[in-house]
Coordinates of C-alpha atoms and ligand atoms in Angstrom, one line a residue:
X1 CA -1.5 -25.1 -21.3
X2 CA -4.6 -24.1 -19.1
X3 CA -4.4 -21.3 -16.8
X4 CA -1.1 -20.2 -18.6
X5 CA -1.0 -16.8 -20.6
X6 CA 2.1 -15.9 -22.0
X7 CA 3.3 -12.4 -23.4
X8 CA 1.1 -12.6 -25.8
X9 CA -1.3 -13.6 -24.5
X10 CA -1.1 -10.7 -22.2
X11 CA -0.7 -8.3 -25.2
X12 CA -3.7 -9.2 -26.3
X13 CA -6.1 -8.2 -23.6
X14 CA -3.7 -5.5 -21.7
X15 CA -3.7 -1.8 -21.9
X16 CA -1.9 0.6 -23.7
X17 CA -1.0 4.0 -22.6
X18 CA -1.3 7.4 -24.3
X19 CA 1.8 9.5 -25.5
X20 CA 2.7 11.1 -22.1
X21 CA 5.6 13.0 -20.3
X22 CA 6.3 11.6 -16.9
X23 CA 7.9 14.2 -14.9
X24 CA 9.4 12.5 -11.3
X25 CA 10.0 15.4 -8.4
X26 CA 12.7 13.1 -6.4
X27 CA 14.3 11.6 -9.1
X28 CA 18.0 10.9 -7.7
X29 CA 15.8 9.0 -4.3
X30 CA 15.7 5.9 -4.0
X31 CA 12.0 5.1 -4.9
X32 CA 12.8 6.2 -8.7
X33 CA 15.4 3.4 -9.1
X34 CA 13.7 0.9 -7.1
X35 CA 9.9 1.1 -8.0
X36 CA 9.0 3.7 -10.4
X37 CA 11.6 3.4 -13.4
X38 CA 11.5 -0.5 -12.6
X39 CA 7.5 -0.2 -13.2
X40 CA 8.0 1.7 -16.2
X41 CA 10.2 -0.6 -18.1
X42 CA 8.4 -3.5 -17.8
X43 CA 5.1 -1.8 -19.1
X44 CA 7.7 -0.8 -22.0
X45 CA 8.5 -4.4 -21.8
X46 CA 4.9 -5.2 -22.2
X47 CA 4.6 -3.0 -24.8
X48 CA 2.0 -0.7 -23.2
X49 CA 3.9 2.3 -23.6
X50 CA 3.1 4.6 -27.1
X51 CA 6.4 5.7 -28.9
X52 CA 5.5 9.4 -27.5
X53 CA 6.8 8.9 -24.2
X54 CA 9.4 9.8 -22.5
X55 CA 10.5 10.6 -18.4
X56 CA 11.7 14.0 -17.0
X57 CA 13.9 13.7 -13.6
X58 CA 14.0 16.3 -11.7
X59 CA 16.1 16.6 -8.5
X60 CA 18.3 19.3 -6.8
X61 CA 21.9 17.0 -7.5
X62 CA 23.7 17.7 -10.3
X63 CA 23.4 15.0 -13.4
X64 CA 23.8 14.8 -17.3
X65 CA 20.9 12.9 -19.3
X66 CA 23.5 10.3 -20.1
X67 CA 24.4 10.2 -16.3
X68 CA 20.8 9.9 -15.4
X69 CA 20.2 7.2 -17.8
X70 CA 23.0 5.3 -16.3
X71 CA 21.9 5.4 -12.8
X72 CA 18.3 4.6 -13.9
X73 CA 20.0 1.6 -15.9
X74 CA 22.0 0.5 -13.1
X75 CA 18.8 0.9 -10.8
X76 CA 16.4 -0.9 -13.4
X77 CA 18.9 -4.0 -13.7
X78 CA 19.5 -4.2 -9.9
X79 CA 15.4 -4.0 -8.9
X80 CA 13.7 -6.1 -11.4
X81 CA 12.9 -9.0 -9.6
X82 CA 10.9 -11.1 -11.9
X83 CA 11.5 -9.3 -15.8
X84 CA 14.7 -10.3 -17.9
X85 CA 16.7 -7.1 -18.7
X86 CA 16.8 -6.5 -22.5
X87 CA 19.4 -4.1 -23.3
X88 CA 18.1 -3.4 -26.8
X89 CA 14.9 -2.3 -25.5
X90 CA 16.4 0.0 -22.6
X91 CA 18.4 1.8 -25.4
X92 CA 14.9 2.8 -26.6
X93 CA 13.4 3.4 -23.8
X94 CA 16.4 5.3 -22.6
X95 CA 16.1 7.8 -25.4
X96 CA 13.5 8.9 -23.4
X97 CA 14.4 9.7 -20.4
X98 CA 16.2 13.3 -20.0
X99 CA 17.0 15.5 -16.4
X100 CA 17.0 18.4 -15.0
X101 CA 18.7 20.0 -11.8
X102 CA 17.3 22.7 -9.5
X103 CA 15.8 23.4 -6.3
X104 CA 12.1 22.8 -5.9
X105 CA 11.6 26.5 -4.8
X106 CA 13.3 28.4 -7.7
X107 CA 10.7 29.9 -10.3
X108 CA 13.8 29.1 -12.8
X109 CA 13.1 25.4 -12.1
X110 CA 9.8 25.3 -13.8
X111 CA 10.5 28.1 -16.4
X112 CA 13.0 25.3 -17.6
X113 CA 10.7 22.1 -17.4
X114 CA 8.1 24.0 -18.9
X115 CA 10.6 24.4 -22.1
X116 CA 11.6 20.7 -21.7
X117 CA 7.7 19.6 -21.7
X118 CA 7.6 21.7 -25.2
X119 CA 10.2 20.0 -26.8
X120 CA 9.2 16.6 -25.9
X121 CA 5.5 17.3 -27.2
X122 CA 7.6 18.1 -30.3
X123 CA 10.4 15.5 -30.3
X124 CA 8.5 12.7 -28.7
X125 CA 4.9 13.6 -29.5
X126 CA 3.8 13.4 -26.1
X127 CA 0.6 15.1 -27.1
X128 CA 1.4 17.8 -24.4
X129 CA 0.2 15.4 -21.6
X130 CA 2.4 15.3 -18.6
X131 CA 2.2 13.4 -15.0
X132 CA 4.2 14.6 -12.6
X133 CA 4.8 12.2 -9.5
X134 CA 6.3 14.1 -6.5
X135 CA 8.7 11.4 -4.6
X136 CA 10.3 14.4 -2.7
X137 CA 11.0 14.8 0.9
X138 CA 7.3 15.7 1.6
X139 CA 8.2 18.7 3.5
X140 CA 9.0 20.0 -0.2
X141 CA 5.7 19.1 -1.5
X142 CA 3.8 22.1 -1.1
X143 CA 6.8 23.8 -2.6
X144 CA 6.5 21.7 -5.6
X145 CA 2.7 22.2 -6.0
X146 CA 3.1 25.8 -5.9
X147 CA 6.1 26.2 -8.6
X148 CA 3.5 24.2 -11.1
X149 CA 0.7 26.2 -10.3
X150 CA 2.8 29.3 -10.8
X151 CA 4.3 28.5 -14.0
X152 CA 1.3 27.4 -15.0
X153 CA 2.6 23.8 -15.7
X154 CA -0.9 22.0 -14.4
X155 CA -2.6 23.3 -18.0
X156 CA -2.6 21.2 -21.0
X157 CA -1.1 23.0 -23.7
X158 CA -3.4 21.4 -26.2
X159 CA -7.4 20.8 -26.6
X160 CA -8.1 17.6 -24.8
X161 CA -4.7 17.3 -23.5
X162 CA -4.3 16.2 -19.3
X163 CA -2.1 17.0 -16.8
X164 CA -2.1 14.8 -13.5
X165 CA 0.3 14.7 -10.4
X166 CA 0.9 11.4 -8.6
X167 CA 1.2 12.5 -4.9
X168 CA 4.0 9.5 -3.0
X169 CA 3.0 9.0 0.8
X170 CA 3.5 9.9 4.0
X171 CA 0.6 12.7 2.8
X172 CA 0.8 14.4 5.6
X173 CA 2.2 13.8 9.2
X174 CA -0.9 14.2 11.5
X175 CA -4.7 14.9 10.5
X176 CA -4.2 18.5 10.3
X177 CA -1.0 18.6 8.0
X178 CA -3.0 16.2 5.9
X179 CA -5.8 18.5 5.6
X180 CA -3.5 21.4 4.5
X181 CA -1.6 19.5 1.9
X182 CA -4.4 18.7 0.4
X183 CA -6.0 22.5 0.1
X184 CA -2.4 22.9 -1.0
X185 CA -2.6 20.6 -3.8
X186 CA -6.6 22.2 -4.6
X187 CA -5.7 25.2 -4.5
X188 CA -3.5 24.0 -8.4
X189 CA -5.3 20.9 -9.8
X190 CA -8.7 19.7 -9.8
X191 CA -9.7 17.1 -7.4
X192 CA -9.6 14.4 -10.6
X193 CA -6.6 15.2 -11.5
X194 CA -4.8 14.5 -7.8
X195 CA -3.8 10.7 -7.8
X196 CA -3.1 9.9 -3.9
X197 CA -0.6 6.7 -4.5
X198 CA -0.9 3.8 -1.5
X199 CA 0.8 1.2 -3.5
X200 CA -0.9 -1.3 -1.2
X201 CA -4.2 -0.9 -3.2
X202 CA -2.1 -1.7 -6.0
X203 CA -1.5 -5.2 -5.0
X204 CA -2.6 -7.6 -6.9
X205 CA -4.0 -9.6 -3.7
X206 CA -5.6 -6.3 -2.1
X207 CA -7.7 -5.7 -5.7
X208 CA -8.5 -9.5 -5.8
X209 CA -10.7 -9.0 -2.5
X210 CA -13.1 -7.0 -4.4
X211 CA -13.4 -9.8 -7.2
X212 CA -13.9 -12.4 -4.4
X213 CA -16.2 -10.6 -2.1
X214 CA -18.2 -9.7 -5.0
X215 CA -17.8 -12.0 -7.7
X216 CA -19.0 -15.1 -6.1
X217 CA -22.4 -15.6 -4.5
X218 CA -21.1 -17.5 -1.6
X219 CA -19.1 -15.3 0.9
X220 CA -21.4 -11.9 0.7
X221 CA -23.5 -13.6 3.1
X222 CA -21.7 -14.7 5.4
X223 CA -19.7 -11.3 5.8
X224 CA -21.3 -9.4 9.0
X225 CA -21.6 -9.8 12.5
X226 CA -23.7 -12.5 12.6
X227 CA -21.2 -15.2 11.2
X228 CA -17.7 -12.9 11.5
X229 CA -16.4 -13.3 14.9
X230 CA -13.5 -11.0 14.9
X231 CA -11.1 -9.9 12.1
X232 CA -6.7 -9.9 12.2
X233 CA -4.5 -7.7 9.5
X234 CA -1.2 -8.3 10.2
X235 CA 1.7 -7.2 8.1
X236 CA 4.9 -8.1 8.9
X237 CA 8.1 -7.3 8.0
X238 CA 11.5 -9.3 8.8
X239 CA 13.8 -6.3 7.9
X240 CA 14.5 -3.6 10.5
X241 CA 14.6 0.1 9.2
X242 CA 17.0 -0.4 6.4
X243 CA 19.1 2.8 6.9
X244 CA 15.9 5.1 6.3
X245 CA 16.2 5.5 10.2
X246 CA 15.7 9.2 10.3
X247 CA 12.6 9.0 8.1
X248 CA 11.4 6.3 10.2
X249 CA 12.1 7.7 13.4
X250 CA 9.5 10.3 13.0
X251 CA 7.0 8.6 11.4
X252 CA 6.6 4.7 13.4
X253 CA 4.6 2.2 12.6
X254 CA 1.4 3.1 12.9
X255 CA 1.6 6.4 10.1
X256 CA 4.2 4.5 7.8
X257 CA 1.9 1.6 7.9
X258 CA -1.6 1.4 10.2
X259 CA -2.6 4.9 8.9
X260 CA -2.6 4.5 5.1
X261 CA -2.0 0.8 4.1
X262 CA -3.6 -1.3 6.4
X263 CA -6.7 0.9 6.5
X264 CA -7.3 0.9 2.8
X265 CA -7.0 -2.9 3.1
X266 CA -9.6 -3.2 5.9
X267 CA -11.7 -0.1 3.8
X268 CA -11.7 -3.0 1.1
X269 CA -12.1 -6.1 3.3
X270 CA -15.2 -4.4 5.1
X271 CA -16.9 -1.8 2.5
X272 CA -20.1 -2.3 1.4
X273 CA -20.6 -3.5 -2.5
X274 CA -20.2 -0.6 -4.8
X275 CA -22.6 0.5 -7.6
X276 CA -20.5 -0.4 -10.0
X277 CA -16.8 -0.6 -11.0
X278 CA -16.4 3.2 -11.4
X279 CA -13.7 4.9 -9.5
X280 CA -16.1 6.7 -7.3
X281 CA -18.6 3.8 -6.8
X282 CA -15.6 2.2 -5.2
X283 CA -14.0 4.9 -3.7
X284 CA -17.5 6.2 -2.4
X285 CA -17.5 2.9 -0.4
X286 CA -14.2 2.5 0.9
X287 CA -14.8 6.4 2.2
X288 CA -18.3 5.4 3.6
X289 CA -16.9 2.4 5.5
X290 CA -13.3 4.7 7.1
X291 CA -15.7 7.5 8.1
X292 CA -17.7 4.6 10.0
X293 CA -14.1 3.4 12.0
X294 CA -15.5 4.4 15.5
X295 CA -12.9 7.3 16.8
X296 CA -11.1 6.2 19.8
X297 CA -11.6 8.7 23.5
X298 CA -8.3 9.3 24.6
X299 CA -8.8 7.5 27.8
X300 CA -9.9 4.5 25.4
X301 CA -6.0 4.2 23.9
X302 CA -4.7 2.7 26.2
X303 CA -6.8 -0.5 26.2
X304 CA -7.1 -0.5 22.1
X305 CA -3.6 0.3 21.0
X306 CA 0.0 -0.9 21.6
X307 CA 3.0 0.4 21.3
X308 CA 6.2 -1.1 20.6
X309 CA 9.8 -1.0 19.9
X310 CA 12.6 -3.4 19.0
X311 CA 15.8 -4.1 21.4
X312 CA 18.7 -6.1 20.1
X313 CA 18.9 -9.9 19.8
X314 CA 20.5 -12.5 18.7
X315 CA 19.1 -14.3 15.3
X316 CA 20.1 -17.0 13.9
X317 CA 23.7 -16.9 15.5
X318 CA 23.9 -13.1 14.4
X319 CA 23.5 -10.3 16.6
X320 CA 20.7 -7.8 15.3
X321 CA 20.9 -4.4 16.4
X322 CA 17.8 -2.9 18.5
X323 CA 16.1 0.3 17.0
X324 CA 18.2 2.1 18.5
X325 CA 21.2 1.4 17.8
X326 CA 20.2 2.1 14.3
X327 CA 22.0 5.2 12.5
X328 CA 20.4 8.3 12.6
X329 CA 18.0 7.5 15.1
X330 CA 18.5 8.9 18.8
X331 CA 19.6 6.4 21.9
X332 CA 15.8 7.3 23.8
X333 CA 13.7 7.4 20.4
X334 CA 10.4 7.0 21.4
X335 CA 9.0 5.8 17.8
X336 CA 6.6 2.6 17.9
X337 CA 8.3 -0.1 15.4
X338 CA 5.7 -2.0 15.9
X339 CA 1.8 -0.8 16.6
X340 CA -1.4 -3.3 17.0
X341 CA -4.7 -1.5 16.8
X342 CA -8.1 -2.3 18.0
X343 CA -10.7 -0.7 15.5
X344 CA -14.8 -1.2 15.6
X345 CA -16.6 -0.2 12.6
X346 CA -19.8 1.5 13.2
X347 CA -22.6 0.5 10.8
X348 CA -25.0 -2.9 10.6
X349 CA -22.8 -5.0 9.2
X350 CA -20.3 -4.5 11.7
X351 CA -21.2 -3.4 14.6
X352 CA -19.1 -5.1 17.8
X353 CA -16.9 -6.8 15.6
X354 CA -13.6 -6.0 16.6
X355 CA -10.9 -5.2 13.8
X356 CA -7.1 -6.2 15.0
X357 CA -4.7 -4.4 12.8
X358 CA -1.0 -5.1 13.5
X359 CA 2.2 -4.0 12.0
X360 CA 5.6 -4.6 12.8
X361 CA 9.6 -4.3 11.6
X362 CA 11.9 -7.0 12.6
X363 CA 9.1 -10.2 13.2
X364 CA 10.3 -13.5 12.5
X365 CA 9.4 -13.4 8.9
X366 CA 7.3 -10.7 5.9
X367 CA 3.9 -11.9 5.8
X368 CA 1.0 -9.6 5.3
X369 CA -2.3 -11.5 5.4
X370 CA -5.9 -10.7 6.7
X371 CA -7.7 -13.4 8.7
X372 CA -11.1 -13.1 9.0
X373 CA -12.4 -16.0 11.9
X374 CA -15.9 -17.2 12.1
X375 CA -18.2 -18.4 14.8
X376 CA -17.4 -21.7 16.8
X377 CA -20.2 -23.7 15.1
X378 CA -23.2 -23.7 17.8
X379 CA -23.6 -27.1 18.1
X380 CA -21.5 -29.2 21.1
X381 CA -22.5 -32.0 18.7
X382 CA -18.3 -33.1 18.4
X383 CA -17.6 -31.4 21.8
X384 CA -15.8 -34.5 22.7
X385 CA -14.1 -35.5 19.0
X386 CA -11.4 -33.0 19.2
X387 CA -14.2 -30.4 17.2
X388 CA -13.9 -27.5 19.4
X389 CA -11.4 -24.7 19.2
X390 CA -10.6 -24.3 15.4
X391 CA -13.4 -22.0 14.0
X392 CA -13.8 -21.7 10.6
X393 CA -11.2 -19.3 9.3
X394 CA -10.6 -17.4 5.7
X395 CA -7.3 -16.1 4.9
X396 CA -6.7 -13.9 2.2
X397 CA -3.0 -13.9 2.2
X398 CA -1.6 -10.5 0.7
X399 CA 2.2 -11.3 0.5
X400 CA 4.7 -13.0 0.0
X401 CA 2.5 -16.6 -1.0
X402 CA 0.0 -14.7 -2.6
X403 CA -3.3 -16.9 -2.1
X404 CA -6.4 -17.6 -0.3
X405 CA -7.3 -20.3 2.2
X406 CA -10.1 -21.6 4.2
X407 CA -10.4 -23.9 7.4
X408 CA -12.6 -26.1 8.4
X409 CA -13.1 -29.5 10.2
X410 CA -13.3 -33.2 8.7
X411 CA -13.5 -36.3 10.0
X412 CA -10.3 -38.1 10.7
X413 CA -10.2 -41.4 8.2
X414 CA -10.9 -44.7 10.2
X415 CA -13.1 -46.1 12.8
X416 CA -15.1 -43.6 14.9
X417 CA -16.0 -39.9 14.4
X418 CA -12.7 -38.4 15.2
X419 CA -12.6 -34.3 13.5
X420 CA -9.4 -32.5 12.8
X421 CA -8.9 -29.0 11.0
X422 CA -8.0 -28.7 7.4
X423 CA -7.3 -25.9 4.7
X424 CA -8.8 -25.6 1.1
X425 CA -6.1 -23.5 -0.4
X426 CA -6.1 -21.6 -3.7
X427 CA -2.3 -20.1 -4.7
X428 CA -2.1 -17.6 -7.4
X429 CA 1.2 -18.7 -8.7
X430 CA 0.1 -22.5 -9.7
X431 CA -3.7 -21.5 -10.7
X432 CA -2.8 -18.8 -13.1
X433 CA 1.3 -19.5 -13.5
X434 CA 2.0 -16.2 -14.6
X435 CA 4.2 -13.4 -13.4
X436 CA 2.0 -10.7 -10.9
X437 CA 3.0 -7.0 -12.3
X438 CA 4.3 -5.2 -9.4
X439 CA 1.6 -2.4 -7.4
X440 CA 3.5 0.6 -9.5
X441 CA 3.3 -0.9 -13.0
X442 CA -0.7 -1.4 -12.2
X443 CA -1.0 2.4 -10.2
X444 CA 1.5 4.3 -13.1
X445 CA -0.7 2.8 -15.8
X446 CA -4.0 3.3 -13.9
X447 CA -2.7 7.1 -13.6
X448 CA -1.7 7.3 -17.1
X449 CA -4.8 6.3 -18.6
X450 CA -6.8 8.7 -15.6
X451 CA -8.5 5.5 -13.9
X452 CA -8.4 6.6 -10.2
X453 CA -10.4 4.0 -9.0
X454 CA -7.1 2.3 -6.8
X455 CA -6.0 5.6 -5.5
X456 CA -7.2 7.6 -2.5
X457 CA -9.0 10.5 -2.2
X458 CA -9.1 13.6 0.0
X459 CA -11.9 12.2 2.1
X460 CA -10.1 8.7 2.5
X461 CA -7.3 10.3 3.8
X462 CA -8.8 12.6 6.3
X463 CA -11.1 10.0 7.4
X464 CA -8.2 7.6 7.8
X465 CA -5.7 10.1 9.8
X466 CA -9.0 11.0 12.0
X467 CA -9.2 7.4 12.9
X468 CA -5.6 7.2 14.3
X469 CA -5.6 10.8 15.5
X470 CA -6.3 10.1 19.0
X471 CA -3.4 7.8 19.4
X472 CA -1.0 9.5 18.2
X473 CA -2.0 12.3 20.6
X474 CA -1.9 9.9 23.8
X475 CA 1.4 8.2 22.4
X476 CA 3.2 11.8 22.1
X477 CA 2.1 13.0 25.3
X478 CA 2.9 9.5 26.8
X479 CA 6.4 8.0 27.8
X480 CA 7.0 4.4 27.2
X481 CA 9.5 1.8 28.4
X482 CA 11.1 1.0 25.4
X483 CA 11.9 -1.2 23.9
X484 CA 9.5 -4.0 24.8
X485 CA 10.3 -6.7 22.1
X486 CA 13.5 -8.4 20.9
X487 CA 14.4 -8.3 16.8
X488 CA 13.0 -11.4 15.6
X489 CA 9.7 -11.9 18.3
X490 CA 6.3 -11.6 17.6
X491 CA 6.3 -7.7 19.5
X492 CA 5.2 -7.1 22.5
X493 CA 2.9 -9.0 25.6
X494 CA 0.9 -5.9 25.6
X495 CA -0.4 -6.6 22.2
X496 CA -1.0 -10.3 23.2
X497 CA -2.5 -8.7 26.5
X498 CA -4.9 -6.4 23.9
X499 CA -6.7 -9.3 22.8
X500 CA -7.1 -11.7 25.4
X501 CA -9.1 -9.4 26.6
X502 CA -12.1 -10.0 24.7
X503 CA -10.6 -14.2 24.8
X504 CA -8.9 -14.0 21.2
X505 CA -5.4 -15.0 20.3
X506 CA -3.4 -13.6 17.3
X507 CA -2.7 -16.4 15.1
X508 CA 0.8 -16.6 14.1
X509 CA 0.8 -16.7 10.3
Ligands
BG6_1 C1 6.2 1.5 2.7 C2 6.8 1.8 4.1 O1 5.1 2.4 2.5 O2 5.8 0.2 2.7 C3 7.9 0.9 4.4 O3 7.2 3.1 4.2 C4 7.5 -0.6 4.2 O4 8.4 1.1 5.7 C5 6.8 -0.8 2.9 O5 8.6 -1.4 4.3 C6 6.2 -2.1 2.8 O6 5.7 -2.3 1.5 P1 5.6 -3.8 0.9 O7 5.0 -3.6 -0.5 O8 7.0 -4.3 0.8 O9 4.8 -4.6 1.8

């Protein structure tokens, strides 16, 4: 059938990795069984993993392999979403995987992995490659980066061999902790070898901007200040804090969200063209266009930032608890569950435009989509035909119905000239009817085979913490009367109140 590729179809054109050891720091957390061991067994699914491969867990608990396996099993059957579970190949797979116990800042720790990553190279012919992905508390990172460098673990034991480490976010709490993870991390592997994970450039969706800004001839044009009135990023999430309150209480919206994900998107939505498909052509750009995110004056925050917070409702007949009520997180929390950001880029293309970012827990519904609104055509030609008010508008949406749609006016049929809006819509699930791998089956196999072009790198991540820098000073030296906006609402006025101020509206998606 057209625009339907099967498994086969896949094999033929996909990817397969080399013989590699994959060695997860934070194995017995919950992103191992949920995303990364997931990830894995669908590539092995796929087929695009090499017999000499296998998985090292390492965490502080106590575990056997076989208990290991078992949890990754249970894990892997309850978080596949879209894959069928095939027990025969899990077996295999499961050969594999092996664990070890200890605590990130005991020498013995690595002494023993180091012996593991020998046997495998033996057992498994992993080629003496290894990828370690640390999915730790990130207060142990540094720990972690250390214990490699000391034992020596971030050398390839054979001639053209690799060794990489995957780095999970938050990467770093504030500008400065960001800055001295990252010396951290230098100080052990080379800057090619440091893969900066934000699964959001991962996405399927979030990589498809690049193919349609720059693969057709028609929308390039259009993209600057002279035809882009203002731009929305919203990304919204129905759930509340889903018992990671104690994590989240500390970090809020705008660093678990605004600061890493949302940027990158907007780094993608706004860069200019790259060179060329290289990972630094790319990254070059999406650095280029962060460093040119105009750096708010503290007495500027106010006007170009909201904060807000949850209180209890009622939804749907069900009472929702408010942030904080929420276990582990204190009865006067101050954290922002909800932050919408005002961000002007400074460069030609952009100048003036403004960029709305928003991000919320608890909205009415998980959407994350980017809007990007057009001028009101000049003419009062239809003033009087109902052709005023709806400007053209493109939305690329991200999540959940992955797709992209345009508005514009027509002409109502019949007698008279009569206009009303309309969308052209495009839907990755009926255009291309196959399954969309996940962000960590595209960023693990990106890593294995040392394509860096969807990860970030060290100036990305500076440029992005200096761009929300200044609010999270104001915000921390600021008290606010939370919470400002029931479970299940749109947030707060204040963020409505944000853009009215220059006459626009957030659409509701
Ligand atoms: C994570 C945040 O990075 O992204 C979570 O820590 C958030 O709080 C999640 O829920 C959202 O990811 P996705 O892929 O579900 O949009």
């Amino acid at each position: 059938m057209v625009g339907q590729f099967s498994l086969d179809d896949r094999l033929r054109y996909e990817r397969a990795a080399p013989p590699c050891a994959v060695v997860i720091f934070g194995a017995n957390g919950d992103l191992t069984k949920r995303k990364l061991l997931p990830a894995l067994y669908r590539l092995a699914y796929e087929r695009r993993l090499p017999a000499g491969f296998a998985v090292v867990g390492v965490s502080r608990t106590e575990m056997s392999d076989e208990g290991f396996r078992e949890k990754m099993r249970e894990g892997v059957t309850r978080f596949l979403e879209d894959s069928p579970f095939d027990a025969a190949l899990w077996d295999d797979f499961a050969r594999g995987l092996s664990y070890i116990s200890g605590d990130v800042a005991d020498a013995g720790l690595y002494e023993r992995l180091r012996v593991r990553l020998a046997e495998l190279e033996e057992t498994r012919q992993t080629g003496g490659n290894a990828l370690f992905y640390l999915s730790t508390q990130p207060s142990h990172y540094e720990t972690a980066v250390r214990g490699l460098g000391e034992a020596g673990l971030q050398r390839a034991t054979q001639a053209g061999g690799w060794r990489r480490i995957i780095v999970e976010k938050p990467f770093g709490h504030d500008q400065e902790s960001a800055a001295h993870l990252n010396a951290s991390l230098q100080r052990v592997f080379a800057e090619e070898s440091i893969y900066r994970i934000d699964h959001y450039l991962g996405k399927e969706t979030v990589q498809n901007i690049l193919a349609f800004r720059f693969g057709n001839g028609i929308f390039e044009p259009l993209w600057n200040r002279r035809y882009v009135n203002h731009v929305q990023i919203t990304a919204a999430e129905a759930i509340g804090v889903e018992g990671r309150g104690a994590y989240y209480q500390e970090a809020g919206a705008l660093r678990d969200m605004i600061q890493n994900h949302l940027l990158q998107v907007m780094g993608t939505i706004a860069m200019e063209p790259p060179a060329s498909y290289e990972p630094n052509a790319v990254r070059d750009e999406r650095a280029k266009l962060l460093r040119s995110i105009r750096t708010l004056k503290a007495d500027e925050v106010a006007s170009h930032a909201v904060k807000g917070q949850y209180g209890r409702a009622t939804i749907g007949g069900s009472e929702v608890a408010g942030f904080r009520e929420e276990p582990g997180v204190a009865a006067d929390a101050q954290t922002d569950t909800y932050a919408a950001v005002t961000v002007f880029v400074e460069n030609w293309r952009w100048a003036g435009v403004p960029f709305y970012i928003r991000s919320g827990k608890r909205m009415p519904k998980r959407v994350t989509d980017i809007a990007i609104q057009f001028n009101q055509a000049p003419l009062a030609l239809f003033e009087d035909t109902g052709g005023q008010g709806w400007p053209n508008l493109l939305v690329v949406r991200i999540q959940p119905e992955e797709g992209i749609s345009l508005r514009f006016f027509s002409k109502l049929p019949g007698a008279g000239m009569k206009l009303r809006p309309v969308t052209m819509d495009f839907n990755y699930g009926t255009s291309f009817g196959t399954r969309t791998p996940t962000a960590y089956e595209t960023l693990l196999m990106d890593a294995l085979e040392g394509d860096a072009t969807l990860y970030t790198r060290q100036d990305m991540v500076e440029a992005s913490w200096r761009a929300v820098q200044p609010i999270l000073d104001v915000w921390s030296g600021t008290k606010f009367a939370l919470p400002n906006y029931a479970a299940g609402s749109w947030g707060p006025a204040e963020s409505d109140e944000m853009l009215a101020r220059r006459g626009h509206v957030w659409r509701v998606p």
